[in-house]
Amino acid sequence: MLITHGKTYLQIAFLLFAVVCESAYKAPEFHGEFHLKFFGKLSDKYSQTIFSSEGKSQMGTLAKCSKFCVNDQRCIGIELCHIREDWFQCRVCCEWKKIGSNYYDDQPHCKYLEMEDKAEENVAASAVLSSIYDSRRKTAFAVDGVTECERFTCPHSLAEFSPWLRVDLTNKTSVSKVLVYNRRDCCGERFHDVSVNVNEPESVRNFSCGFFPGPAVNGDRILFLCENGAVGESVTIMMNYRNGKKSYLHVCEVEVFGKR
């Protein structure tokens, strides 16, 4: 049986089970403290899980998700469902997740445990857009700290096949997550087929922070979780070419969190 920091994954699952019973658990194996967030099931419309497992034992099933969570920084939560009399399912959250109060489905036999959010610095410093719609929609609006935007207070590209926004960071940073605020007045559905990557100039590869198929809606806040080792000096948000159509890229604000 695999061991981590002196504990088996089954032992870790047992400690997480205390969270299911409405307490909290913090261990050095995890990068945060788990709390019971809600009774219900993560909605597939509002999040993209990154791992799942099923089994006859609640503890054994939870242990499998615990094992995955220990080794992947994208893990911010675990869902546990009793799907029938002798069968359980767990899922690990997330590649991306909409932030809000009602983004889950009412399922009485499911519980969602989420890590307490780490206090990390927003390291977004400046921004570059692939094109500018007009001089009123300044690229600098993407990192000005204003998170509720309307028509002339958000950066806005021309219609392109793959418009992009690059956010330069204050320093080379180990990035854990990227939070994108959509504009709230209209046209939120234009934010779709978006990939987010951390860029390291000295590396031959970029690091993924997820792909959001969309479409979004007005006022969405979308959290992208970055893969392990996502170290770089900038973050790129790109709308991917689809159906031979050009698209506009406009967001209200982008925040990038991590450790320098």
CSV table of C-alpha atoms in Angstrom, one decimal:
chain,number,residue,atom,x,y,z
A,1,MET,CA,0.0,0.0,0.0
A,2,LEU,CA,1.3,3.5,-0.9
A,3,ILE,CA,2.5,5.7,1.9
A,4,THR,CA,2.8,9.5,2.1
A,5,HIS,CA,4.3,11.3,5.0
A,6,GLY,CA,3.8,8.3,7.2
A,7,LYS,CA,0.1,7.9,6.3
A,8,THR,CA,-1.6,5.5,3.9
A,9,TYR,CA,-4.1,7.1,1.5
A,10,LEU,CA,-6.8,5.1,3.3
A,11,GLN,CA,-5.8,6.8,6.6
A,12,ILE,CA,-5.9,10.2,4.8
A,13,ALA,CA,-9.4,9.2,3.6
A,14,PHE,CA,-10.4,8.4,7.1
A,15,LEU,CA,-9.4,11.8,8.2
A,16,LEU,CA,-11.3,13.4,5.3
A,17,PHE,CA,-14.3,11.4,6.4
A,18,ALA,CA,-14.3,13.6,9.5
A,19,VAL,CA,-14.9,16.5,7.1
A,20,VAL,CA,-17.9,14.7,5.7
A,21,CYS,CA,-19.2,14.7,9.3
A,22,GLU,CA,-19.0,18.5,9.2
A,23,SER,CA,-15.6,19.1,10.8
A,24,ALA,CA,-12.4,20.2,9.2
A,25,TYR,CA,-9.1,18.5,8.4
A,26,LYS,CA,-5.7,19.9,7.7
A,27,ALA,CA,-2.7,17.7,7.0
A,28,PRO,CA,0.8,18.2,5.5
A,29,GLU,CA,-0.2,15.9,2.6
A,30,PHE,CA,-2.6,18.5,1.3
A,31,HIS,CA,-2.0,22.1,0.3
A,32,GLY,CA,-5.0,23.4,2.2
A,33,GLU,CA,-7.6,22.6,4.8
A,34,PHE,CA,-10.8,20.8,3.8
A,35,HIS,CA,-14.3,22.0,4.9
A,36,LEU,CA,-17.7,20.8,4.1
A,37,LYS,CA,-18.9,23.3,1.5
A,38,PHE,CA,-22.4,22.0,0.6
A,39,PHE,CA,-24.7,19.1,0.4
A,40,GLY,CA,-25.2,18.5,-3.4
A,41,LYS,CA,-23.4,17.6,-6.6
A,42,LEU,CA,-21.1,19.7,-8.6
A,43,SER,CA,-22.9,20.8,-11.8
A,44,ASP,CA,-21.2,19.8,-15.0
A,45,LYS,CA,-22.4,23.1,-16.5
A,46,TYR,CA,-20.4,25.1,-14.0
A,47,SER,CA,-17.3,23.1,-13.4
A,48,GLN,CA,-15.0,20.5,-15.0
A,49,THR,CA,-13.7,17.8,-12.7
A,50,ILE,CA,-10.3,16.2,-13.3
A,51,PHE,CA,-10.5,12.8,-11.7
A,52,SER,CA,-13.2,10.3,-10.6
A,53,SER,CA,-13.4,6.9,-9.0
A,54,GLU,CA,-16.1,4.5,-7.9
A,55,GLY,CA,-16.3,1.6,-5.5
A,56,LYS,CA,-18.2,-0.5,-3.0
A,57,SER,CA,-16.5,1.2,0.0
A,58,GLN,CA,-17.0,4.8,1.0
A,59,MET,CA,-13.6,4.9,2.6
A,60,GLY,CA,-11.8,3.1,-0.3
A,61,THR,CA,-13.4,5.3,-2.9
A,62,LEU,CA,-12.5,8.4,-1.0
A,63,ALA,CA,-8.9,7.1,-0.6
A,64,LYS,CA,-8.5,7.0,-4.4
A,65,CYS,CA,-9.5,10.6,-4.8
A,66,SER,CA,-7.3,11.5,-1.8
A,67,LYS,CA,-4.3,9.9,-3.5
A,68,PHE,CA,-4.9,12.0,-6.7
A,69,CYS,CA,-5.4,15.1,-4.6
A,70,VAL,CA,-2.1,14.8,-2.8
A,71,ASN,CA,-0.2,14.9,-6.1
A,72,ASP,CA,-2.1,17.6,-8.1
A,73,GLN,CA,-2.3,21.2,-7.1
A,74,ARG,CA,-5.5,21.7,-9.2
A,75,CYS,CA,-7.3,19.8,-6.5
A,76,ILE,CA,-9.4,22.3,-4.5
A,77,GLY,CA,-12.2,20.0,-3.5
A,78,ILE,CA,-13.6,16.4,-3.4
A,79,GLU,CA,-17.2,15.4,-4.1
A,80,LEU,CA,-18.5,12.2,-2.5
A,81,CYS,CA,-21.8,10.6,-3.6
A,82,HIS,CA,-23.6,7.5,-2.4
A,83,ILE,CA,-25.1,6.7,-5.8
A,84,ARG,CA,-26.8,3.4,-4.8
A,85,GLU,CA,-27.0,1.1,-1.8
A,86,ASP,CA,-23.6,-0.5,-2.2
A,87,TRP,CA,-21.8,1.9,-4.5
A,88,PHE,CA,-20.0,5.2,-4.0
A,89,GLN,CA,-18.4,7.7,-6.4
A,90,CYS,CA,-15.9,10.5,-5.7
A,91,ARG,CA,-14.8,13.3,-8.1
A,92,VAL,CA,-11.9,15.8,-7.8
A,93,CYS,CA,-12.4,19.5,-8.7
A,94,CYS,CA,-11.3,21.1,-11.0
A,95,GLU,CA,-9.9,22.1,-14.3
A,96,TRP,CA,-12.1,25.2,-14.2
A,97,LYS,CA,-15.0,26.2,-12.0
A,98,LYS,CA,-17.5,29.1,-12.0
A,99,ILE,CA,-17.4,31.0,-8.7
A,100,GLY,CA,-20.9,31.6,-7.2
A,101,SER,CA,-23.4,30.5,-4.6
A,102,ASN,CA,-25.7,28.2,-6.7
A,103,TYR,CA,-23.5,26.4,-9.1
A,104,TYR,CA,-24.4,22.9,-7.9
A,105,ASP,CA,-27.2,20.4,-8.4
A,106,ASP,CA,-29.5,19.4,-5.5
A,107,GLN,CA,-28.5,15.8,-4.7
A,108,PRO,CA,-29.2,14.8,-1.1
A,109,HIS,CA,-26.8,11.8,-1.3
A,110,CYS,CA,-23.8,13.9,-2.3
A,111,LYS,CA,-21.4,16.1,-0.3
A,112,TYR,CA,-18.7,18.5,-1.6
A,113,LEU,CA,-15.6,19.2,0.5
A,114,GLU,CA,-13.5,22.2,-0.5
A,115,MET,CA,-10.1,23.5,0.6
A,116,GLU,CA,-9.9,26.8,2.3
A,117,ASP,CA,-8.7,29.3,-0.2
A,118,LYS,CA,-5.0,30.1,0.2
A,119,ALA,CA,-4.0,33.7,0.7
A,120,GLU,CA,-1.9,34.4,-2.4
A,121,GLU,CA,-0.8,37.5,-4.1
A,122,ASN,CA,-2.4,38.8,-7.4
A,123,VAL,CA,0.7,39.1,-9.5
A,124,ALA,CA,-0.9,40.5,-12.7
A,125,ALA,CA,1.0,43.6,-13.7
A,126,SER,CA,0.1,44.6,-17.3
A,127,ALA,CA,-1.7,43.3,-20.3
A,128,VAL,CA,-1.3,43.1,-24.1
A,129,LEU,CA,-4.3,42.4,-26.4
A,130,SER,CA,-3.9,40.8,-29.9
A,131,SER,CA,-5.9,43.8,-31.4
A,132,ILE,CA,-7.7,46.8,-30.1
A,133,TYR,CA,-11.4,47.5,-31.0
A,134,ASP,CA,-11.1,51.2,-30.4
A,135,SER,CA,-9.1,53.6,-28.2
A,136,ARG,CA,-11.8,53.7,-25.5
A,137,ARG,CA,-11.5,50.0,-24.6
A,138,LYS,CA,-8.0,50.1,-23.2
A,139,THR,CA,-6.0,46.9,-22.6
A,140,ALA,CA,-4.9,48.2,-19.2
A,141,PHE,CA,-8.5,47.8,-18.0
A,142,ALA,CA,-7.8,44.0,-17.8
A,143,VAL,CA,-5.6,44.5,-14.7
A,144,ASP,CA,-6.9,47.7,-13.2
A,145,GLY,CA,-8.6,46.1,-10.2
A,146,VAL,CA,-12.1,46.9,-11.3
A,147,THR,CA,-14.1,43.7,-11.4
A,148,GLU,CA,-17.6,45.0,-12.5
A,149,CYS,CA,-17.3,46.3,-16.1
A,150,GLU,CA,-19.6,47.5,-18.8
A,151,ARG,CA,-19.3,48.7,-22.3
A,152,PHE,CA,-16.3,51.1,-22.3
A,153,THR,CA,-14.5,49.8,-19.2
A,154,CYS,CA,-13.2,46.5,-20.5
A,155,PRO,CA,-10.5,45.6,-23.1
A,156,HIS,CA,-12.0,44.5,-26.4
A,157,SER,CA,-10.3,43.0,-29.5
A,158,LEU,CA,-11.3,43.1,-33.1
A,159,ALA,CA,-13.1,40.1,-34.6
A,160,GLU,CA,-10.3,37.6,-35.1
A,161,PHE,CA,-9.9,33.8,-35.7
A,162,SER,CA,-8.0,33.4,-32.4
A,163,PRO,CA,-7.9,36.6,-30.4
A,164,TRP,CA,-5.7,36.5,-27.3
A,165,LEU,CA,-4.9,38.5,-24.2
A,166,ARG,CA,-1.5,38.2,-22.5
A,167,VAL,CA,-1.1,39.2,-18.9
A,168,ASP,CA,2.5,40.0,-17.8
A,169,LEU,CA,3.4,39.2,-14.2
A,170,THR,CA,5.4,41.2,-11.7
A,171,ASN,CA,8.0,38.5,-11.6
A,172,LYS,CA,8.6,34.9,-12.6
A,173,THR,CA,5.9,33.1,-10.6
A,174,SER,CA,4.7,29.7,-9.7
A,175,VAL,CA,1.1,30.1,-10.8
A,176,SER,CA,-1.7,28.2,-9.1
A,177,LYS,CA,-4.8,29.8,-10.5
A,178,VAL,CA,-6.2,32.4,-12.8
A,179,LEU,CA,-9.5,34.2,-12.2
A,180,VAL,CA,-11.3,35.8,-15.1
A,181,TYR,CA,-14.2,38.2,-14.7
A,182,ASN,CA,-16.6,38.4,-17.6
A,183,ARG,CA,-18.3,41.7,-18.5
A,184,ARG,CA,-21.7,42.0,-16.9
A,185,ASP,CA,-23.7,44.3,-19.2
A,186,CYS,CA,-24.0,42.2,-22.4
A,187,CYS,CA,-22.3,39.7,-24.8
A,188,GLY,CA,-21.0,37.4,-22.1
A,189,GLU,CA,-21.7,34.4,-24.4
A,190,ARG,CA,-18.7,35.5,-26.6
A,191,PHE,CA,-16.4,34.1,-24.0
A,192,HIS,CA,-16.0,30.5,-25.2
A,193,ASP,CA,-13.5,27.9,-26.3
A,194,VAL,CA,-10.9,29.6,-24.2
A,195,SER,CA,-7.5,28.1,-23.2
A,196,VAL,CA,-5.4,29.6,-20.4
A,197,ASN,CA,-1.6,28.9,-20.3
A,198,VAL,CA,1.3,30.0,-18.2
A,199,ASN,CA,4.3,31.1,-20.4
A,200,GLU,CA,7.9,30.6,-19.6
A,201,PRO,CA,10.2,32.2,-22.2
A,202,GLU,CA,13.1,29.9,-21.4
A,203,SER,CA,11.0,26.8,-21.8
A,204,VAL,CA,10.0,25.0,-24.9
A,205,ARG,CA,6.5,24.4,-23.4
A,206,ASN,CA,3.6,26.3,-21.9
A,207,PHE,CA,1.8,25.1,-18.8
A,208,SER,CA,-1.9,24.5,-19.0
A,209,CYS,CA,-4.4,26.2,-16.7
A,210,GLY,CA,-7.4,24.6,-18.4
A,211,PHE,CA,-9.8,24.9,-21.3
A,212,PHE,CA,-13.3,26.4,-20.9
A,213,PRO,CA,-15.7,25.4,-23.7
A,214,GLY,CA,-18.4,27.9,-22.7
A,215,PRO,CA,-20.3,29.8,-23.5
A,216,ALA,CA,-20.1,32.0,-20.5
A,217,VAL,CA,-22.9,34.4,-19.4
A,218,ASN,CA,-22.9,38.0,-18.3
A,219,GLY,CA,-21.1,38.6,-15.0
A,220,ASP,CA,-19.4,35.1,-14.8
A,221,ARG,CA,-16.4,34.6,-12.6
A,222,ILE,CA,-14.4,31.7,-13.9
A,223,LEU,CA,-11.6,30.2,-11.9
A,224,PHE,CA,-8.9,28.3,-13.9
A,225,LEU,CA,-6.6,25.9,-12.0
A,226,CYS,CA,-3.1,25.4,-13.2
A,227,GLU,CA,-1.1,22.1,-13.6
A,228,ASN,CA,1.8,21.3,-11.4
A,229,GLY,CA,5.0,23.2,-12.3
A,230,ALA,CA,3.3,26.1,-13.9
A,231,VAL,CA,6.1,28.6,-13.6
A,232,GLY,CA,6.3,31.6,-15.9
A,233,GLU,CA,6.4,35.3,-16.5
A,234,SER,CA,3.0,35.7,-18.3
A,235,VAL,CA,-0.4,34.2,-18.7
A,236,THR,CA,-2.2,33.9,-22.1
A,237,ILE,CA,-5.9,33.7,-22.5
A,238,MET,CA,-6.8,32.6,-26.1
A,239,MET,CA,-10.1,32.0,-27.8
A,240,ASN,CA,-9.6,29.0,-30.1
A,241,TYR,CA,-10.6,29.0,-33.7
A,242,ARG,CA,-14.1,27.4,-34.2
A,243,ASN,CA,-16.3,26.7,-37.2
A,244,GLY,CA,-14.5,29.1,-39.4
A,245,LYS,CA,-15.8,32.1,-37.6
A,246,LYS,CA,-14.0,35.1,-36.1
A,247,SER,CA,-14.6,36.1,-32.5
A,248,TYR,CA,-14.3,39.0,-30.2
A,249,LEU,CA,-12.4,38.7,-27.0
A,250,HIS,CA,-13.4,41.0,-24.1
A,251,VAL,CA,-13.0,40.4,-20.4
A,252,CYS,CA,-13.5,42.7,-17.4
A,253,GLU,CA,-10.5,41.7,-15.2
A,254,VAL,CA,-7.9,39.0,-14.9
A,255,GLU,CA,-6.3,38.1,-11.6
A,256,VAL,CA,-3.3,35.7,-11.5
A,257,PHE,CA,-2.4,34.0,-8.2
A,258,GLY,CA,0.8,32.2,-7.1
A,259,LYS,CA,4.1,32.5,-5.4
A,260,ARG,CA,7.2,34.3,-6.6
